[in-house]
C-alpha cells in the first residue's frame, strides 16, 4: 500500500520509497480532476460555496504529496529523485494548464465573480474569489478564440526565449577562464581563494591558477587581487557576458522579450507588462514603483556621492589611483572597510554557537508571541540531522510542528529557505495547524568544536525563522491564503523585520555568549557590527535602485521604439552612475533576474520590503523591542492574516499609518535624525 495515498498527519518520511512517488502523483492528479469535474457537473446555480470554496478545497492530498516531494528535491535529493522530478513536473504543469483552460469551470467562477458585490462575503472570501477569477482571466480566459491562440503563441515563444537568454548567460559564464601562471598575479588573495583557484586549474588539467566568472571565484578576486590590470580584464569579461559579437549575444532576445511581454499585456487589456505584474502586488502601479524608487534615489544620492568621493580619495592616497573605475570598487571598499572596522568573522564566531542562537531565536519568539518550542523525537524525519519541535502558545495550545535542518549535505542545495509540509486552514470548524520547516547550510560541529556561526549566518537564521513565524502563526480559513501566500512584495516583511533583533543589545545578551567562557559579546563588537552594517549603504542603495529603474524602464512602457539595448540602458543609468561607463559592457544582456527569472517588474521589491521592515521595526523600537502590544498587533494584523486582505490595509492596521521610507534611510545612515 502506497503511504502517500493514505491520510497522514505528519509527513510519513520513513515509510516512503522512491517508487511511491510517480504512481501517487498520477493517482492524485486523477482524483483531483474528478473533484473538479464534480464542481463543473453540479447543476445548482454557481455560488461561493459550491464553486469557489469547493475549488479551493480540491487536491488537498496532491498538495501534501507535492510539498513532501519538492521539499525533498531541495533538501535531500539524489539522481533518482531528480529523475522522478523530470517526470512529475510536466504532469503537474499539464494538469495546471488544463485547469486554467477549463472553460466550463471558468464560466462558473465568472458567474460568481460577476455578482460578488451582492454576495455577503467576508474580506477573506472576497480575496479568494478575486484570486481565483484573476488566475483564469490573467491567463486569457476572457479572450476570443483568436486572441487565445495569439496568447498561447506569445507564451510559447517567451518561454523559449527566456530559457535561451539564461542558456546564453550560462554559456558565456562557463566559456571564460583567466589562467594565471605567476603566483604574484594572485597577490592579495586570501589563502582559501588561492587554493580554490589552484583547484580549478588542476580540475581543468592546467598548472598554476584559474579564475572564472562563477561568483565564488569572481568575487574574491575583485575584492582582494592587487593587480589592477587583471581586475580590469576580469571585470570587463563579467560585464560583457552575452554582449559580444557571437552566437550567445542576448541583445535581440532582450528586445524581443520586452516586446512580447508588452504585446501580451496589451492583449489582456493592460497598458504595459508592469501594469499586468503590479496588479497583484502591494505597490499596485508602475507610477507608484517609479516614484518610490526616485524618491529614495533623491535621498540616497548625496550619501552615495559622499561615499564615492571618500573612496576615490582613499584609493588615491593608497595607490595613486587617478580615476576610480568599476574594477576598483570592491577592492578599495574592502580595504577601507578593513581599515575602519577591523572586524573579522573569526573574532565574532565564538560568540555565535548554533545551539545558543537557536535558543536565542526561540526566546525572541517567546517574548514577542508567547511561543514555546519543545524538541520531540516522535516525529518522522527525512534525515537524522533534522530536528523537530512542538510549538505551543502561552496557554499550552498546539500552534505548529516545526522542522529545522541546519547543516550542509550532499543532496541539499545551497542557501537557506523556509517551507511547509502542511498549510494552516480552518475546515469543518477545525483549525488545522501547520507543519513548517527551515533548511540552512551552517557549518557542522566537529568533535572538538560546536557549530559556530558568522554574524551573517545569524541574521540568515533570524530571517528564515521570520518566514517560519508567518507560517506557524497563520490563522485563516483557506490554505491558499494562509501564511506566506501573500503578494510578492509583502512576503519579506516578516523575515526581514526579525533580522533587526540581531543588532539589539537586549537580544544579543540572550544568546551571544562565548562558547567556552559564556562571556556575553563585548559592546564594542556590537557597535562595530552596527557601524559596518551601514558601510557604503549610499552606494549600495543607489546600485539597487538603478537596477529597479532599469527593470521598470524595460517593462513600464511600450518598448517597440527601442533600437539599441546599450544606448537605452545607458540613458536609464544616467542619474545613478558613479563610475565611468565602459562601452564593452552591458547589464541588460545578462540581467537574468528580469529576463530569465520571475523578477520582471519586480526588482523594486527588495527595497520595498526593506522600507516596510525598517518602518515596522521603528515602531517596535519606539515602544520597546519586546513590547507586547506592538507584537500582538504585528501578529494579529500581519503574521496571522496571510493574504486574506490587501497588504497595505493590513499594514496600516498594524502601524496606524502607511510605511514611511525615512525609517530605512535613517537605519542605513543616509538620513540623520
Ligand atoms: Zn526571505
XYZ file of C-alpha atoms and ligand atoms in Angstrom:
674
model
C 0.000 0.000 0.000
C 1.343 3.410 -1.018
C 1.785 5.592 2.110
C 1.353 8.735 0.002
C -2.200 7.722 -0.853
C -3.252 7.282 2.758
C -4.336 10.046 5.087
C -1.469 11.174 7.296
C -0.849 13.950 9.772
C 2.917 14.482 9.750
C 4.765 13.569 6.566
C 5.481 9.792 6.710
C 9.102 10.098 5.527
C 10.382 6.748 6.767
C 7.590 4.838 5.021
C 8.144 6.448 1.618
C 10.167 4.704 -1.077
C 11.104 6.480 -4.273
C 8.852 4.201 -6.329
C 5.833 5.504 -4.413
C 6.023 8.996 -5.895
C 5.115 8.608 -9.549
C 2.064 6.341 -9.033
C 0.932 8.608 -6.189
C 1.158 11.729 -8.344
C -0.716 10.043 -11.196
C -3.420 8.755 -8.893
C -3.824 12.064 -7.035
C -3.971 14.119 -10.222
C -6.801 11.854 -11.421
C -8.570 12.185 -8.071
C -8.286 15.965 -8.208
C -9.606 16.032 -11.767
C -12.653 14.103 -10.573
C -13.174 16.602 -7.765
C -13.066 19.406 -10.328
C -15.416 17.540 -12.680
C -17.901 17.235 -9.853
C -17.883 21.028 -9.437
C -18.405 21.534 -13.166
C -21.215 18.958 -13.353
C -23.086 20.356 -10.352
C -26.496 21.514 -11.612
C -27.115 24.087 -8.916
C -26.622 27.766 -9.699
C -22.954 28.553 -9.092
C -22.340 30.261 -5.749
C -19.373 30.919 -3.495
C -19.774 27.675 -1.608
C -20.352 25.202 -4.464
C -17.782 26.756 -6.802
C -15.124 28.985 -5.227
C -14.772 27.257 -1.891
C -15.217 23.839 -3.484
C -12.428 24.559 -5.947
C -10.172 25.836 -3.165
C -10.655 22.555 -1.296
C -9.734 20.301 -4.230
C -6.418 18.484 -4.451
C -5.613 18.517 -0.760
C -3.653 15.250 -0.756
C -1.960 16.212 -4.029
C -0.709 19.398 -2.369
C 0.622 17.484 0.622
C 2.487 14.990 -1.563
C 3.859 17.778 -3.781
C 5.057 19.531 -0.629
C 6.946 16.459 0.539
C 8.411 15.623 -2.851
C 9.617 19.074 -3.896
C 10.936 19.903 -0.448
C 12.990 16.736 -0.509
C 14.189 17.528 -4.003
C 15.762 20.660 -2.455
C 16.885 19.367 0.928
C 17.742 15.689 0.398
C 17.831 14.858 -3.276
C 19.649 12.274 -5.365
C 19.746 11.151 -9.001
C 16.631 9.054 -8.579
C 14.565 11.887 -7.048
C 15.788 14.259 -9.753
C 14.813 11.768 -12.421
C 11.338 11.435 -10.902
C 11.077 15.243 -10.794
C 11.697 15.324 -14.547
C 8.703 13.029 -14.992
C 6.432 14.608 -12.418
C 6.906 18.273 -13.339
C 5.308 18.063 -16.816
C 2.388 16.066 -15.357
C 1.725 18.858 -12.879
C 2.199 21.594 -15.485
C -0.255 19.933 -17.864
C -2.731 19.442 -15.066
C -2.482 23.111 -14.109
C -2.785 24.284 -17.712
C -5.845 22.094 -18.292
C -7.421 23.588 -15.203
C -6.834 27.174 -16.364
C -8.205 26.345 -19.821
C -11.297 24.618 -18.445
C -13.989 26.847 -19.957
C -16.940 25.271 -18.182
C -15.217 25.807 -14.861
C -14.302 29.396 -15.704
C -17.895 30.125 -16.668
C -18.974 29.170 -13.165
C -16.212 31.142 -11.457
C -17.054 34.136 -13.624
C -20.745 33.839 -12.803
C -19.968 34.078 -9.094
C -17.433 36.856 -9.652
C -19.946 38.952 -11.613
C -22.322 39.105 -8.647
C -19.636 39.375 -5.964
C -20.910 42.650 -4.536
C -24.353 41.181 -3.994
C -22.962 38.253 -2.054
C -22.448 38.612 1.645
C -18.751 37.686 1.642
C -16.101 38.187 4.285
C -12.914 40.066 3.227
C -11.108 36.721 3.079
C -13.789 35.225 0.822
C -13.553 38.299 -1.408
C -9.813 37.788 -1.722
C -10.240 34.116 -2.578
C -12.854 34.850 -5.231
C -10.697 37.570 -6.789
C -7.623 35.393 -6.730
C -9.378 32.526 -8.474
C -11.045 34.721 -11.048
C -7.804 36.509 -11.870
C -5.966 33.216 -12.114
C -8.155 32.447 -15.127
C -8.513 35.954 -16.545
C -4.800 36.754 -16.416
C -4.252 33.576 -18.358
C -6.566 34.699 -21.165
C -9.855 33.033 -20.210
C -11.852 36.109 -21.265
C -10.261 36.376 -24.714
C -11.773 35.451 -28.074
C -10.594 32.195 -29.597
C -8.270 34.016 -31.980
C -6.710 36.071 -29.194
C -6.379 32.997 -27.008
C -4.371 31.414 -29.772
C -2.195 34.537 -30.029
C -1.613 34.444 -26.292
C -0.529 30.794 -26.430
C 1.882 31.629 -29.237
C 3.368 34.527 -27.292
C 3.687 32.370 -24.180
C 5.381 29.587 -26.098
C 7.853 31.998 -27.687
C 8.502 33.746 -24.375
C 9.273 30.538 -22.561
C 11.721 29.558 -25.309
C 13.389 32.981 -25.362
C 13.763 33.354 -21.620
C 15.247 29.870 -21.485
C 17.629 30.771 -24.302
C 18.541 34.004 -22.502
C 19.618 32.019 -19.459
C 21.471 29.450 -21.522
C 23.443 32.198 -23.240
C 24.442 33.803 -19.944
C 25.465 30.428 -18.595
C 27.414 29.540 -21.737
C 29.249 32.868 -21.613
C 29.945 32.470 -17.901
C 31.316 28.980 -18.431
C 33.282 29.825 -21.575
C 35.543 32.282 -19.796
C 38.619 31.451 -17.765
C 41.585 33.525 -16.670
C 44.647 31.334 -16.471
C 47.418 32.661 -14.217
C 50.842 31.076 -14.023
C 52.828 33.531 -11.890
C 51.985 33.436 -8.205
C 52.432 37.196 -7.758
C 49.439 37.712 -10.027
C 47.342 36.431 -7.134
C 48.847 38.787 -4.579
C 46.313 39.974 -2.027
C 44.037 36.930 -2.271
C 43.317 35.040 0.968
C 44.778 31.524 1.146
C 41.367 29.889 0.681
C 40.709 31.766 -2.559
C 44.168 30.907 -3.868
C 43.681 27.236 -3.092
C 40.327 27.270 -4.835
C 41.944 28.868 -7.906
C 44.657 26.202 -7.951
C 41.983 23.569 -7.632
C 40.052 24.852 -10.654
C 43.263 24.846 -12.710
C 44.035 21.304 -11.637
C 40.490 20.170 -12.494
C 40.977 21.567 -15.976
C 44.322 19.869 -16.422
C 46.339 23.091 -16.229
C 49.089 24.163 -13.916
C 49.012 27.381 -11.894
C 45.696 29.066 -11.073
C 42.405 29.607 -12.787
C 39.827 32.352 -12.121
C 36.332 32.005 -13.571
C 33.175 34.134 -13.710
C 31.376 31.991 -11.120
C 30.717 34.073 -8.018
C 32.887 32.031 -5.600
C 35.848 32.601 -7.929
C 34.992 36.040 -9.342
C 34.029 37.899 -6.148
C 37.167 37.207 -4.049
C 39.375 38.183 -6.992
C 37.598 41.526 -7.452
C 37.753 42.142 -3.715
C 41.338 41.183 -2.963
C 43.547 40.963 -6.067
C 46.167 43.721 -6.003
C 46.829 43.525 -9.749
C 44.640 46.277 -11.182
C 45.067 45.248 -14.818
C 43.858 41.697 -14.096
C 40.886 43.043 -12.152
C 40.031 45.139 -15.192
C 40.233 42.162 -17.551
C 38.039 40.050 -15.283
C 35.527 42.819 -14.660
C 35.102 43.515 -18.375
C 34.731 39.798 -19.070
C 31.972 39.626 -16.480
C 30.199 42.754 -17.700
C 30.293 41.778 -21.360
C 28.629 38.399 -20.992
C 26.113 37.785 -23.779
C 27.022 41.209 -25.235
C 29.780 40.111 -27.594
C 29.555 39.543 -31.294
C 28.969 35.800 -31.121
C 26.189 33.204 -31.055
C 25.455 33.886 -27.359
C 24.597 37.566 -27.790
C 21.376 38.420 -25.944
C 20.586 41.864 -27.398
C 17.938 40.574 -29.808
C 16.496 38.368 -27.053
C 16.182 41.311 -24.676
C 14.315 43.391 -27.247
C 12.076 40.517 -28.303
C 11.218 39.510 -24.710
C 10.371 43.092 -23.742
C 8.169 43.494 -26.836
C 6.401 40.147 -26.415
C 5.671 40.888 -22.777
C 4.210 44.219 -23.812
C 2.055 42.615 -26.520
C 0.860 40.001 -24.059
C -0.131 42.685 -21.555
C -1.949 44.675 -24.235
C -3.824 41.603 -25.386
C -5.059 41.117 -21.827
C -6.075 44.765 -21.549
C -3.179 46.242 -19.590
C -1.122 49.317 -20.510
C 2.196 47.545 -20.048
C 3.800 44.402 -18.667
C 4.495 46.257 -15.419
C 0.801 47.176 -15.115
C -0.016 43.486 -15.548
C 2.502 42.307 -12.945
C 1.802 45.017 -10.384
C -1.933 44.403 -10.361
C -1.149 41.603 -7.925
C 1.399 43.481 -5.843
C 1.229 45.794 -2.866
C 2.865 48.521 -4.990
C -0.114 48.397 -7.399
C 1.093 50.538 -10.323
C 4.306 51.364 -12.256
C 3.833 55.034 -11.356
C 3.962 54.181 -7.652
C 7.024 51.995 -8.114
C 8.876 54.592 -10.155
C 8.150 57.423 -7.786
C 9.077 55.162 -4.873
C 12.453 54.422 -6.494
C 13.066 58.032 -7.485
C 12.187 59.370 -4.066
C 14.658 57.001 -2.439
C 17.235 57.895 -5.050
C 16.984 61.605 -4.340
C 17.608 60.903 -0.689
C 20.352 58.303 -1.116
C 22.296 60.112 -3.794
C 24.070 62.728 -1.643
C 25.334 59.971 0.659
C 26.370 57.835 -2.309
C 28.343 60.720 -3.796
C 29.964 61.420 -0.443
C 30.995 57.777 -0.082
C 32.228 57.672 -3.644
C 34.478 60.705 -3.179
C 35.766 59.296 0.082
C 36.642 56.051 -1.709
C 38.295 57.974 -4.556
C 40.377 59.873 -2.051
C 41.330 56.692 -0.243
C 42.431 54.953 -3.481
C 44.418 57.996 -4.477
C 46.255 58.178 -1.180
C 46.884 54.462 -1.045
C 47.875 53.692 -4.623
C 47.831 56.982 -6.513
C 44.725 55.987 -8.479
C 43.643 58.960 -10.589
C 40.317 57.817 -11.920
C 38.413 55.231 -9.924
C 36.926 52.540 -12.180
C 34.336 49.805 -11.721
C 37.062 47.208 -11.224
C 38.401 49.240 -8.294
C 35.163 49.442 -6.339
C 35.106 46.129 -4.458
C 38.865 46.192 -3.925
C 39.168 49.611 -2.292
C 35.868 49.249 -0.462
C 37.202 46.092 1.176
C 40.489 47.806 2.078
C 38.671 50.812 3.534
C 36.301 48.597 5.463
C 39.200 46.696 6.981
C 40.839 49.959 7.970
C 37.678 51.385 9.539
C 36.281 48.352 11.308
C 38.885 45.658 11.603
C 36.022 43.244 12.196
C 36.850 39.689 11.384
C 34.334 36.853 11.224
C 36.764 34.715 13.187
C 36.649 37.116 16.150
C 32.850 37.066 16.252
C 32.162 33.392 15.576
C 32.952 32.080 19.086
C 30.029 34.198 20.344
C 27.559 32.624 17.962
C 27.273 28.969 18.809
C 24.418 27.478 16.800
C 22.647 25.853 19.769
C 22.679 29.174 21.640
C 21.491 31.133 18.620
C 18.602 28.706 18.174
C 17.530 29.068 21.778
C 18.005 32.829 21.307
C 15.592 32.983 18.393
C 13.132 30.808 20.338
C 13.373 33.236 23.283
C 12.617 36.134 20.950
C 9.517 34.289 19.691
C 8.562 33.619 23.284
C 8.968 37.226 24.411
C 7.051 38.557 21.424
C 4.339 35.968 20.864
C 4.419 33.716 23.917
C 5.509 30.698 21.865
C 7.219 27.680 23.411
C 9.355 25.206 21.481
C 9.725 21.667 22.797
C 12.007 19.319 20.932
C 10.449 15.941 20.180
C 11.771 12.733 18.686
C 8.324 11.379 17.923
C 8.036 12.972 14.515
C 9.178 11.154 11.389
C 12.118 12.887 9.631
C 13.869 12.520 6.260
C 17.375 12.689 7.723
C 18.700 12.072 11.220
C 20.096 15.625 11.401
C 16.602 17.129 11.142
C 15.290 18.398 14.470
C 11.577 18.614 15.223
C 9.720 20.749 17.743
C 6.188 21.000 19.049
C 5.265 24.674 19.165
C 2.673 25.743 21.718
C 1.244 29.102 22.737
C 1.130 30.763 26.160
C -1.975 28.713 27.062
C -0.296 25.470 26.032
C -2.403 25.055 22.884
C -0.699 23.434 19.895
C 0.400 26.022 17.309
C 2.576 24.216 14.809
C 5.016 21.471 14.089
C 8.454 22.901 13.347
C 11.250 21.116 11.458
C 14.787 22.529 11.379
C 17.534 21.164 9.137
C 20.742 23.129 9.727
C 23.797 21.562 8.122
C 25.055 21.060 4.564
C 24.969 17.597 2.999
C 25.464 16.287 -0.483
C 21.971 16.409 -1.953
C 20.992 19.689 -0.282
C 21.004 22.795 -2.422
C 22.880 25.938 -1.341
C 21.372 28.746 0.659
C 18.659 28.854 3.300
C 14.894 28.730 2.966
C 11.602 28.248 4.760
C 8.992 25.845 3.513
C 5.918 23.992 4.712
C 4.689 20.405 4.674
C 1.149 21.361 5.585
C -0.507 24.783 5.448
C -2.806 26.011 8.154
C -6.527 26.080 7.350
C -9.896 26.008 9.079
C -12.010 23.176 7.727
C -15.258 21.817 9.105
C -14.733 24.184 12.024
C -11.410 22.573 12.893
C -8.326 24.805 12.863
C -5.745 22.508 11.278
C -2.340 23.706 12.423
C 0.590 23.938 10.001
C 3.839 21.972 9.649
C 6.657 24.421 8.949
C 10.307 23.833 8.141
C 13.516 25.804 7.738
C 16.543 24.476 5.877
C 20.015 26.028 6.170
C 23.642 25.253 5.384
C 25.554 26.126 8.562
C 28.959 24.620 9.381
C 28.672 21.293 11.142
C 30.022 20.805 14.676
C 33.188 18.703 14.992
C 34.409 16.512 17.840
C 36.278 19.457 19.357
C 34.184 22.445 18.269
C 30.474 23.196 18.207
C 28.868 24.790 15.143
C 29.914 28.460 15.265
C 28.093 30.918 13.003
C 29.268 34.031 11.224
C 27.151 37.093 12.006
C 25.744 36.843 8.507
C 24.568 33.307 9.266
C 22.957 34.548 12.477
C 20.871 37.083 10.541
C 20.078 34.374 7.972
C 18.697 32.152 10.711
C 16.558 35.010 12.062
C 15.397 35.791 8.519
C 14.203 32.257 7.784
C 12.708 31.986 11.248
C 10.732 35.163 10.495
C 9.227 33.436 7.446
C 8.571 30.407 9.658
C 6.611 32.548 12.153
C 4.474 33.804 9.262
C 3.655 30.157 8.522
C 3.296 28.990 12.127
C 1.048 31.802 13.370
C -1.269 31.667 10.352
C -4.939 31.813 11.236
C -7.048 31.858 8.109
C -9.860 29.790 6.667
C -8.348 28.884 3.298
C -4.908 27.365 2.929
C -4.402 29.154 -0.403
C -4.397 32.466 1.501
C -2.606 31.198 4.576
C 0.842 32.109 5.941
C 3.312 33.163 3.270
C 0.690 33.045 0.475
C 0.754 36.833 0.149
C 1.676 39.341 -2.542
C 5.281 39.017 -3.620
C 6.385 42.438 -2.336
C 4.894 41.759 1.105
C 6.342 38.319 1.804
C 9.751 39.539 3.032
C 8.334 41.791 5.749
C 8.052 39.077 8.453
C 11.503 37.702 7.635
C 13.434 40.938 7.258
C 11.913 42.566 10.298
C 13.179 39.774 12.534
C 16.766 40.383 11.398
C 16.618 43.739 13.211
C 16.597 41.995 16.587
C 20.112 40.629 15.895
C 21.555 44.135 16.179
C 19.998 44.879 19.570
C 21.874 44.597 22.852
C 18.842 43.174 24.613
C 18.647 40.319 22.124
C 22.364 39.622 21.891
C 22.510 39.357 25.675
C 20.143 36.387 25.353
C 22.384 34.248 23.191
C 25.644 35.855 22.013
C 27.808 34.181 24.630
C 31.310 32.803 24.110
C 31.084 29.062 23.631
C 33.970 28.426 26.046
C 33.664 31.156 28.678
C 29.964 32.063 28.424
C 31.038 35.722 28.368
C 28.481 37.980 26.620
C 29.738 39.568 23.401
C 31.648 42.827 24.185
C 29.712 46.004 23.425
C 32.480 47.387 21.208
C 31.932 44.446 18.851
C 28.212 45.114 18.778
C 28.854 48.761 17.947
C 31.227 47.754 15.174
C 28.706 45.304 13.746
C 26.161 48.117 13.635
C 28.539 50.595 12.054
C 29.822 48.195 9.443
C 26.206 47.411 8.574
C 25.768 50.925 7.208
C 29.141 50.992 5.438
C 28.680 52.279 1.866
C 24.906 51.992 2.194
C 24.502 55.067 -0.012
C 26.312 53.474 -2.938
C 24.667 50.092 -2.361
C 21.255 51.714 -2.303
C 21.928 53.675 -5.471
C 23.040 50.475 -7.193
C 19.906 48.561 -6.182
C 17.725 51.473 -7.250
C 19.438 51.672 -10.633
C 18.585 48.008 -11.270
C 14.989 48.623 -10.225
C 14.750 51.656 -12.523
C 16.210 49.681 -15.431
C 13.654 46.930 -14.836
C 10.799 49.460 -14.828
C 12.197 51.159 -17.943
C 12.069 47.876 -19.841
C 8.630 46.880 -18.586
C 6.711 50.033 -17.689
C 6.026 51.389 -21.191
C 5.807 50.378 -24.848
C 9.327 49.166 -25.774
C 8.713 48.912 -29.536
C 10.693 52.081 -30.260
C 13.856 50.855 -28.568
C 16.555 50.069 -31.122
C 19.756 49.762 -29.191
C 19.929 47.916 -25.885
C 23.119 49.521 -24.655
C 22.075 53.065 -25.590
C 18.713 52.604 -23.881
C 20.313 51.254 -20.741
C 22.967 53.989 -20.612
C 20.257 56.615 -20.668
C 18.435 54.958 -17.771
C 21.653 54.772 -15.743
C 22.498 58.451 -16.287
C 21.034 59.625 -12.978
C 22.591 56.874 -10.866
C 26.014 56.467 -12.467
C 29.096 56.821 -10.250
C 31.805 55.006 -12.219
C 32.679 55.806 -15.862
C 30.672 53.767 -18.345
C 32.506 51.091 -20.325
C 31.298 50.635 -23.917
C 32.131 46.924 -23.997
C 29.791 46.020 -21.117
C 26.011 45.793 -20.806
C 23.830 44.978 -17.824
C 20.617 44.043 -19.620
C 22.100 41.198 -21.671
C 22.921 39.257 -18.518
C 20.191 40.610 -16.196
C 18.797 37.121 -15.583
C 16.567 38.220 -12.696
C 14.261 40.061 -15.063
C 14.838 38.397 -18.453
C 15.049 34.802 -17.310
C 13.648 34.564 -13.769
C 10.418 35.856 -12.342
C 11.563 39.299 -11.209
C 10.369 41.279 -14.230
C 8.716 44.470 -12.982
C 9.586 43.141 -9.531
C 13.186 44.104 -8.856
C 11.990 47.093 -6.814
C 10.557 44.691 -4.244
C 13.920 44.209 -2.499
C 13.949 47.874 -1.479
C 10.195 47.933 -0.976
C 10.457 45.172 1.608
C 13.309 46.997 3.333
C 11.185 50.124 3.635
C 8.422 48.047 5.220
C 10.652 46.212 7.665
C 12.563 49.342 8.734
C 9.339 51.287 9.240
C 7.704 48.422 11.139
C 10.758 47.906 13.336
C 10.914 51.612 14.133
C 7.518 51.157 15.771
C 8.930 48.321 17.896
C 11.981 50.429 18.751
C 9.810 53.296 19.885
C 7.698 51.145 22.203
C 10.400 48.657 23.192
C 11.611 45.785 21.035
C 9.760 43.243 23.180
C 6.672 45.386 23.710
C 3.687 43.035 23.917
C 1.153 45.452 22.486
C 3.150 46.096 19.334
C 3.983 42.392 18.984
C 0.341 41.458 19.357
C -0.647 43.962 16.686
C 2.003 42.544 14.381
C 0.738 39.025 14.983
C -2.944 39.943 14.679
C -2.695 42.167 11.587
C 0.275 40.725 9.699
C 1.557 37.299 10.748
C -1.793 35.599 11.260
C -3.592 37.136 8.298
C -1.649 35.746 5.333
C -3.124 37.014 2.081
C -6.689 37.380 3.335
C -6.726 41.160 2.921
C -4.993 43.840 0.921
C -1.460 44.075 2.380
C -1.495 47.869 2.598
C -4.719 47.716 4.620
C -3.162 45.142 6.945
C -0.009 47.180 7.297
C -1.894 50.343 8.163
C -3.949 48.443 10.737
C -0.730 47.293 12.393
C 1.215 50.513 12.114
C -1.521 53.128 12.282
C -0.105 54.771 9.151
C 1.373 53.976 5.758
C 5.042 52.941 5.596
C 7.461 55.877 5.576
C 10.802 55.393 3.780
C 12.593 57.672 6.260
C 12.981 54.802 8.725
C 15.030 52.873 6.187
C 17.116 55.923 5.314
C 17.803 56.535 8.983
C 18.734 52.915 9.612
C 21.035 52.970 6.595
C 22.698 56.088 7.936
C 21.535 58.114 4.924
C 19.330 60.441 6.880
C 20.469 61.880 10.157
C 17.718 62.221 12.729
Zn 13.252 35.691 2.581
